[in-house]
PDB file of C-alpha atoms in Angstrom:
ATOM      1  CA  UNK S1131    -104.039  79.010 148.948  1.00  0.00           C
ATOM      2  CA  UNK S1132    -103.782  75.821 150.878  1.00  0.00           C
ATOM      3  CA  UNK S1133    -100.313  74.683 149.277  1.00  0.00           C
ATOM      4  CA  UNK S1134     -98.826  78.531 150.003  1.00  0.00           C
ATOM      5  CA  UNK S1135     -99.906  78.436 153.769  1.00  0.00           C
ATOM      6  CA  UNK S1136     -97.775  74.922 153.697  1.00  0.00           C
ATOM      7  CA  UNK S1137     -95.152  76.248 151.990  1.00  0.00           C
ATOM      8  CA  UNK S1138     -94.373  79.097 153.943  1.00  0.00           C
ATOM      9  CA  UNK S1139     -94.860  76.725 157.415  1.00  0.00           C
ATOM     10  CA  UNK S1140     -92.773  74.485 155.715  1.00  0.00           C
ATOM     11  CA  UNK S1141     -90.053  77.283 154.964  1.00  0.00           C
ATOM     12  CA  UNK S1142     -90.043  78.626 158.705  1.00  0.00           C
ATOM     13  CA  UNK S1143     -89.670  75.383 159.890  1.00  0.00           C
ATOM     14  CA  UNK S1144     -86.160  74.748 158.372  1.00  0.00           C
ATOM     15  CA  UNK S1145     -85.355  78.536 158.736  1.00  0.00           C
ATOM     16  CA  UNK S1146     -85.841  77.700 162.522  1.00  0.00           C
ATOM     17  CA  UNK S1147     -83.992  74.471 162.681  1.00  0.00           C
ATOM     18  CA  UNK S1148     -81.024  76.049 160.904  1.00  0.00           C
ATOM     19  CA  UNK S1149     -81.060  78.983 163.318  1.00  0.00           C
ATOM     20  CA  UNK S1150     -81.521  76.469 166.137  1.00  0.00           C
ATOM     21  CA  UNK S1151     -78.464  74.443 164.700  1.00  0.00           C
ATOM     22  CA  UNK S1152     -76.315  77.419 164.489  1.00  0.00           C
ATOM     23  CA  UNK S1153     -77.080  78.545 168.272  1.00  0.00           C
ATOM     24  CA  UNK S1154     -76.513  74.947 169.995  1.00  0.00           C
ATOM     25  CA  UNK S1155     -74.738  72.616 168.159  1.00  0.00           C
ATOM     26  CA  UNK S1156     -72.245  74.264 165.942  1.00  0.00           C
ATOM     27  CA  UNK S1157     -68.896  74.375 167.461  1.00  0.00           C
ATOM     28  CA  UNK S1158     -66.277  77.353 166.754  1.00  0.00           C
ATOM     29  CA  UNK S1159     -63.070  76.000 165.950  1.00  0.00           C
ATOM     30  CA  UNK S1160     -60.500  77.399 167.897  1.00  0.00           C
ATOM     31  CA  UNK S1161     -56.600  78.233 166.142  1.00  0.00           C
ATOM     32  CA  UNK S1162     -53.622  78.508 168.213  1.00  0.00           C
ATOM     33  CA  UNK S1163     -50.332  79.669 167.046  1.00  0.00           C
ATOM     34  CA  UNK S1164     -47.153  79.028 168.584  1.00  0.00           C
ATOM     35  CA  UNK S1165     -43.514  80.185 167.837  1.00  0.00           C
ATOM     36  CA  UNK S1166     -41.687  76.975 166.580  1.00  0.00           C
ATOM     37  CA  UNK S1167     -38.508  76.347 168.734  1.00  0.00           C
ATOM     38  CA  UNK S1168     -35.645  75.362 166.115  1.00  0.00           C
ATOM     39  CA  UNK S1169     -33.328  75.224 168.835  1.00  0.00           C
ATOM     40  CA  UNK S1170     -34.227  71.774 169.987  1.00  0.00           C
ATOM     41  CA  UNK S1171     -37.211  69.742 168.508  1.00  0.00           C
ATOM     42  CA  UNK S1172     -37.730  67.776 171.869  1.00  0.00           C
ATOM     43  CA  UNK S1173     -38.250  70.864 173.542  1.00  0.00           C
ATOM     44  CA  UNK S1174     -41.653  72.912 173.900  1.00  0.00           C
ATOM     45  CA  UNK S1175     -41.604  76.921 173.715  1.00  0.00           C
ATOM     46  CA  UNK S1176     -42.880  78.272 177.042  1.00  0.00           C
ATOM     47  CA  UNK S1177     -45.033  81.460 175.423  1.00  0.00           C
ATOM     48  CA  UNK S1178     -46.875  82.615 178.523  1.00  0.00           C
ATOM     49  CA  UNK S1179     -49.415  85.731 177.894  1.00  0.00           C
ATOM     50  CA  UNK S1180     -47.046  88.492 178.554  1.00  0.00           C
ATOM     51  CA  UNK S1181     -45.246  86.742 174.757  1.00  0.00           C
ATOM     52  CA  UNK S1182     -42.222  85.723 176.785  1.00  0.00           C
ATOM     53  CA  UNK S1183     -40.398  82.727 174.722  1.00  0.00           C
ATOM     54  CA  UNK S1184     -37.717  80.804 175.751  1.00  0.00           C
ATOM     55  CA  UNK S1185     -35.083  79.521 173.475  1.00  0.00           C
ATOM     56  CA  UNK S1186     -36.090  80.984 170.134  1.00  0.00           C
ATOM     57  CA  UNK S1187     -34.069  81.062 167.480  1.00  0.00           C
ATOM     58  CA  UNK S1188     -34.552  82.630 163.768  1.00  0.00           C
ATOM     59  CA  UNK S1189     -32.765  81.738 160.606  1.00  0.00           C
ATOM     60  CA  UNK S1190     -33.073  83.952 158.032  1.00  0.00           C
ATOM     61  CA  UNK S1191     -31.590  83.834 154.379  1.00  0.00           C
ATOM     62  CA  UNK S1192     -31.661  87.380 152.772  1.00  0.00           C
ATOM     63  CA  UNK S1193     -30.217  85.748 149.197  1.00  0.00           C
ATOM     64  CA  UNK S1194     -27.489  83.372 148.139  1.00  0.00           C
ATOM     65  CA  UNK S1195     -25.282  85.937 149.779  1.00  0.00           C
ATOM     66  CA  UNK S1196     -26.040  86.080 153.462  1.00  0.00           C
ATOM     67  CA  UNK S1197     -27.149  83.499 156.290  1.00  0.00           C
ATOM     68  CA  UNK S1198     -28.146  84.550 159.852  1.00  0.00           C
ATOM     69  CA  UNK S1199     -28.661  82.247 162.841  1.00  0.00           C
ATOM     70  CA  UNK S1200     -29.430  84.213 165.704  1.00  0.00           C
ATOM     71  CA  UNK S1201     -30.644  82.657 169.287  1.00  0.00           C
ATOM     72  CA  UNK S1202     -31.258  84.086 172.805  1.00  0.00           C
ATOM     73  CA  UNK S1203     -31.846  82.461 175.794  1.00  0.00           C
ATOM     74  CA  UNK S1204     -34.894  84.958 177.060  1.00  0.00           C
ATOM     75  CA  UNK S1205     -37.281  86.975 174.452  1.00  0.00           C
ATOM     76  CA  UNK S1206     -40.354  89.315 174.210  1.00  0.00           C
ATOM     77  CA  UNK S1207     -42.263  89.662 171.306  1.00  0.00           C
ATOM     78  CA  UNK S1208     -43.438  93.066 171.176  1.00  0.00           C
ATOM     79  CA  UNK S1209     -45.062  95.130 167.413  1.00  0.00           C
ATOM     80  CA  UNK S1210     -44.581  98.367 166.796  1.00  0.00           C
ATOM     81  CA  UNK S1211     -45.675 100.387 163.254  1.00  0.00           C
ATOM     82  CA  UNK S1212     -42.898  98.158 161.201  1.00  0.00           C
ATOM     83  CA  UNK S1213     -44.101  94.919 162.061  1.00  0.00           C
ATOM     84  CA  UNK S1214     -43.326  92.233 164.778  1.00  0.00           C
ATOM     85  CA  UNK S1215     -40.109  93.370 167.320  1.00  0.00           C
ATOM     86  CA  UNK S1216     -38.560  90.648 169.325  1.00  0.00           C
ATOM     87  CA  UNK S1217     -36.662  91.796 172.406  1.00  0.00           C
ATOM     88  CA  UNK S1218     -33.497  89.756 173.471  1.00  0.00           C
ATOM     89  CA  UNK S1219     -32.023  89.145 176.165  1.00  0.00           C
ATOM     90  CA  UNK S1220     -28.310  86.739 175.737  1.00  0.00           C
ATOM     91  CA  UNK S1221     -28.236  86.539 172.699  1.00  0.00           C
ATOM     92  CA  UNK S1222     -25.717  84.912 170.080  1.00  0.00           C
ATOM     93  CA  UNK S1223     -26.000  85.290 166.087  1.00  0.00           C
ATOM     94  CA  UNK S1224     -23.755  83.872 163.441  1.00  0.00           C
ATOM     95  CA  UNK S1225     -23.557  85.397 160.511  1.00  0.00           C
ATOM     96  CA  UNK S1226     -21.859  84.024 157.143  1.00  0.00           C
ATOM     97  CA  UNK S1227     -21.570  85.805 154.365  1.00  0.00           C
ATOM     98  CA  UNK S1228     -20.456  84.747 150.782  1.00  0.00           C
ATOM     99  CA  UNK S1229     -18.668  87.163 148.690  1.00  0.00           C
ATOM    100  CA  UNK S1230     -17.103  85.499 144.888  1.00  0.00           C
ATOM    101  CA  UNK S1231     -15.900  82.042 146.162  1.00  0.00           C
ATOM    102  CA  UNK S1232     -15.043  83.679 149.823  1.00  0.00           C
ATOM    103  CA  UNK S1233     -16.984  83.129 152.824  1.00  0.00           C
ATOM    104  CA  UNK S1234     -16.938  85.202 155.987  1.00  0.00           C
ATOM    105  CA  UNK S1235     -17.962  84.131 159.271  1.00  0.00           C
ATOM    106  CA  UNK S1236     -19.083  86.333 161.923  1.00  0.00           C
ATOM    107  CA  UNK S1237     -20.204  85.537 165.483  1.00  0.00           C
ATOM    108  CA  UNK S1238     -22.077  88.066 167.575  1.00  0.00           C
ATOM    109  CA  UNK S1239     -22.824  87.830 171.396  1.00  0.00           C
ATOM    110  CA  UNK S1240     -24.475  90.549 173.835  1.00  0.00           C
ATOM    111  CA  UNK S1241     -26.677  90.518 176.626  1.00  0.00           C
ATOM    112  CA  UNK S1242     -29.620  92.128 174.792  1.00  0.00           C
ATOM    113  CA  UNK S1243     -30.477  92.510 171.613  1.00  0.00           C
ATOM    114  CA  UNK S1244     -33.752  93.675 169.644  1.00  0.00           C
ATOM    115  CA  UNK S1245     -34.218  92.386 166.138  1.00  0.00           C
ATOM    116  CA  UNK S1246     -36.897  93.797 163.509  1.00  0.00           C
ATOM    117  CA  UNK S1247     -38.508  90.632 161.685  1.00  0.00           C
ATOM    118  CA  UNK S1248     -39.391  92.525 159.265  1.00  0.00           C
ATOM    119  CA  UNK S1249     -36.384  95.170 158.114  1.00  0.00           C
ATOM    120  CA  UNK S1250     -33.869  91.934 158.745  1.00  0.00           C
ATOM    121  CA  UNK S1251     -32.379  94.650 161.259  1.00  0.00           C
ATOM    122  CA  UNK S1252     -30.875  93.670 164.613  1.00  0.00           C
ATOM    123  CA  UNK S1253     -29.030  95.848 167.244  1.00  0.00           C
ATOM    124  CA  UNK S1254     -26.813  93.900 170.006  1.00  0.00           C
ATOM    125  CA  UNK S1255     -26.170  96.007 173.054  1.00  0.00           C
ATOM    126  CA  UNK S1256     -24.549  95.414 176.337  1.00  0.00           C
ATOM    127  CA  UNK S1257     -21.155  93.355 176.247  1.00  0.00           C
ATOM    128  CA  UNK S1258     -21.136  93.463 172.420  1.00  0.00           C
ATOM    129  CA  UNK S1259     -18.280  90.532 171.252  1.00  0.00           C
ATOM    130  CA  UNK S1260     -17.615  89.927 167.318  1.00  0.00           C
ATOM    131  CA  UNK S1261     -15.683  87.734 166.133  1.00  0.00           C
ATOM    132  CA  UNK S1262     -14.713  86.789 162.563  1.00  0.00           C
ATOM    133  CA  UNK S1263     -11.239  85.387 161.217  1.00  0.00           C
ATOM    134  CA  UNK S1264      -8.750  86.049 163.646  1.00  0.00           C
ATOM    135  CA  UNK S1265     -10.105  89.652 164.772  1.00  0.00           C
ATOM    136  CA  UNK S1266     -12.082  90.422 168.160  1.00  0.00           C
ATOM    137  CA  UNK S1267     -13.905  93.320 168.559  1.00  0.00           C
ATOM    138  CA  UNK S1268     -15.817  94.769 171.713  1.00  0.00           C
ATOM    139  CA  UNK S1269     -18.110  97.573 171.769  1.00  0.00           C
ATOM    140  CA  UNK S1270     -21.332  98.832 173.389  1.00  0.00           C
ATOM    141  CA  UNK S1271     -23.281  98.732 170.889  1.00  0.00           C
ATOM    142  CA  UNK S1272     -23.613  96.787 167.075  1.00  0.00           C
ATOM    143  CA  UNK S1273     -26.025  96.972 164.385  1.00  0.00           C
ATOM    144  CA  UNK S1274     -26.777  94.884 161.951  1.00  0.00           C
ATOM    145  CA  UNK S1275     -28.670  95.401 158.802  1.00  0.00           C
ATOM    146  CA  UNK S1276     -29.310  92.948 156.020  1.00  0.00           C
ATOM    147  CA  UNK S1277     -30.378  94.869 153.804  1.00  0.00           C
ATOM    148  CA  UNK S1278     -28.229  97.246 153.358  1.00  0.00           C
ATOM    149  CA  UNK S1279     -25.702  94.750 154.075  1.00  0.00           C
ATOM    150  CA  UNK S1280     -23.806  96.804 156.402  1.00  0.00           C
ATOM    151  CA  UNK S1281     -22.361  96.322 160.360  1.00  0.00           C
ATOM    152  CA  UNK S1282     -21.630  99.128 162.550  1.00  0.00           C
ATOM    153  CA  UNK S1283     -19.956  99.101 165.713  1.00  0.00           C
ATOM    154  CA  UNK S1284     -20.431 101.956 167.939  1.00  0.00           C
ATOM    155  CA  UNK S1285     -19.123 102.898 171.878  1.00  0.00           C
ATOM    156  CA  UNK S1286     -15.841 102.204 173.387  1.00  0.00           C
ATOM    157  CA  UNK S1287     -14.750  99.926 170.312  1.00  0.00           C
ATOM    158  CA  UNK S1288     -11.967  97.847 171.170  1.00  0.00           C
ATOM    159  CA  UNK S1289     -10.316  95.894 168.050  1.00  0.00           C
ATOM    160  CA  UNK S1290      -7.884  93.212 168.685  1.00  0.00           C
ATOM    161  CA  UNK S1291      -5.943  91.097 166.045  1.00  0.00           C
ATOM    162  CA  UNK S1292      -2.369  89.602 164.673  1.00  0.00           C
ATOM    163  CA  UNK S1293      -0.941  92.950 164.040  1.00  0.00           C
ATOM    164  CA  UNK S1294      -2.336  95.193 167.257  1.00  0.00           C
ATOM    165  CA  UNK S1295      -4.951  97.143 168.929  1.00  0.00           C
ATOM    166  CA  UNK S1296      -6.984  99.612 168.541  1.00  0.00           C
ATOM    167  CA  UNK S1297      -9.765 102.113 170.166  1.00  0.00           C
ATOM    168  CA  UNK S1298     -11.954 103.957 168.397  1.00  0.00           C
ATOM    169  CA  UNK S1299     -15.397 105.288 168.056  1.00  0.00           C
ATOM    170  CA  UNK S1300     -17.088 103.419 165.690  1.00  0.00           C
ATOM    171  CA  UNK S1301     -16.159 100.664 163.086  1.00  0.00           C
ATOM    172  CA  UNK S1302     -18.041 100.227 159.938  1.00  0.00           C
ATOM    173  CA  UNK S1303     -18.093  97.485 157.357  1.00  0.00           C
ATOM    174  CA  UNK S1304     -19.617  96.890 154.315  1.00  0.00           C
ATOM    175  CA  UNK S1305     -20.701  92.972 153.707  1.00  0.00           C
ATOM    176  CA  UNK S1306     -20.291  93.202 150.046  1.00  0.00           C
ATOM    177  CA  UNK S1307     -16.794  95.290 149.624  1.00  0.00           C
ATOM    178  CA  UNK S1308     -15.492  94.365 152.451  1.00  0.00           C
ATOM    179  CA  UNK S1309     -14.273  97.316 153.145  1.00  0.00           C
ATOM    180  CA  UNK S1310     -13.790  98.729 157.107  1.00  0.00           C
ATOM    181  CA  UNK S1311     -13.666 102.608 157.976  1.00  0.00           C
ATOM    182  CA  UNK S1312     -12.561 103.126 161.275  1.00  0.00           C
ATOM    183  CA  UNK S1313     -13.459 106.396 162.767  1.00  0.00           C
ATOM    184  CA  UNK S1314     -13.945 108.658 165.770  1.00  0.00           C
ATOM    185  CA  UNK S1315     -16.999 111.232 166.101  1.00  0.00           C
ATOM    186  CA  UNK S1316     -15.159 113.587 166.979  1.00  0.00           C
ATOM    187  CA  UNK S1317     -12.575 114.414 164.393  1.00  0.00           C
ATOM    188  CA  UNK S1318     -10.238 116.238 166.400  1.00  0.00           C
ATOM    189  CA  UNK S1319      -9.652 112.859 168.536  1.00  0.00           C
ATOM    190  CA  UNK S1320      -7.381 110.220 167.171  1.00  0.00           C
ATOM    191  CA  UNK S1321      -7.580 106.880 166.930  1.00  0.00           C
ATOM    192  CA  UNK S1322      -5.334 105.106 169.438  1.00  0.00           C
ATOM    193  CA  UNK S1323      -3.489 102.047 168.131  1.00  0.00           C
ATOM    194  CA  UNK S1324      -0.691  99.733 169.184  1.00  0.00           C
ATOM    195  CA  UNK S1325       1.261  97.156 167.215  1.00  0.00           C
ATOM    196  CA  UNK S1326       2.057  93.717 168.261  1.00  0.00           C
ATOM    197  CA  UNK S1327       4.818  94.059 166.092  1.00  0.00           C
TER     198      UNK S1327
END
């Protein structure tokens, strides 16, 4: 009887010290995550509370086909039910794409942008400039999305190149044909083009 009354004493003495050792003297490790700034490694990300970040810049390879660069000088980090939304504001995106032995270089510049981490899916609005070979566009508005490997221009599209101009609607092209349609939303309207020739 003797040796159980110790025992138990015994037990609920090193119940109680782990308890105590748990309350007072183990420390909770604490994690914190920051966005990585590719931009410049000397540089530190200012990520306040509101998830402002300065700088950022994402590079994203979709497949042996397609890589994206995109930057902006200002950007939120917001979520909604897709995943992890990051609001831009002057933002510039290059885009090259490799079709057979060709490569095709696009740059993209607007004043704000909002790109979906998740769905590869980015829409430039505001002062919308693309460039690629020795074609211009300007729009209000350009989305682009990976994976359906398609860009479409939309609002007051101005096209400029060797051979003319042109004004339409919208402008559509598919990354892996390579084929552009060029239409209006209204089908009654015609596209408006002039020749440099």
């Amino acid at each position: 009887m003797k040796k159980v009354v110790l025992f138990t004493l015994f037990f609920i003495l090193i119940l109680l010290s782990v308890l105590f050792y748990k309350k007072y003297f183990q420390q909770v490790k604490e994690v914190e995550i920051k966005e990585k700034n590719y931009s410049n490694e000397n540089e530190s990300v200012d990520q306040k509370e509101n998830n402002i970040v300065t700088n950022l810049k994402y590079e994203i390879f979709t497949n042996e086909q397609n890589e994206y660069v995109i930057t902006s000088k200002y950007s939120e980090v917001t979520y909604d039910e897709t995943g992890e939304v990051i609001l831009m504001n002057d933002v510039n995106a290059i885009l090259k794409n490799q079709i057979d032995e060709e490569k095709h270089t696009y740059t993209i510049s607007s004043d704000r942008g909002k790109y979906n981490n998740e769905l590869y899916y980015t829409n430039f609005f505001e002062n919308v400039k693309i460039n690629f070979t020795d074609n211009t566009i300007f729009a209000d508005e350009l989305i682009l999305d990976l994976r359906k490997n398609l860009i479409l221009i939309n609002n007051n599209v101005k096209y400029s190149g060797s051979i003319g101009t042109l004004k339409a609607d919208n402008v559509k092209i598919d990354l892996i044909t390579m084929r552009i349609d060029i239409f209006m939303n209204d089908k009654n309207k015609n596209i408006s083009f002039f020749s440099n020739r």
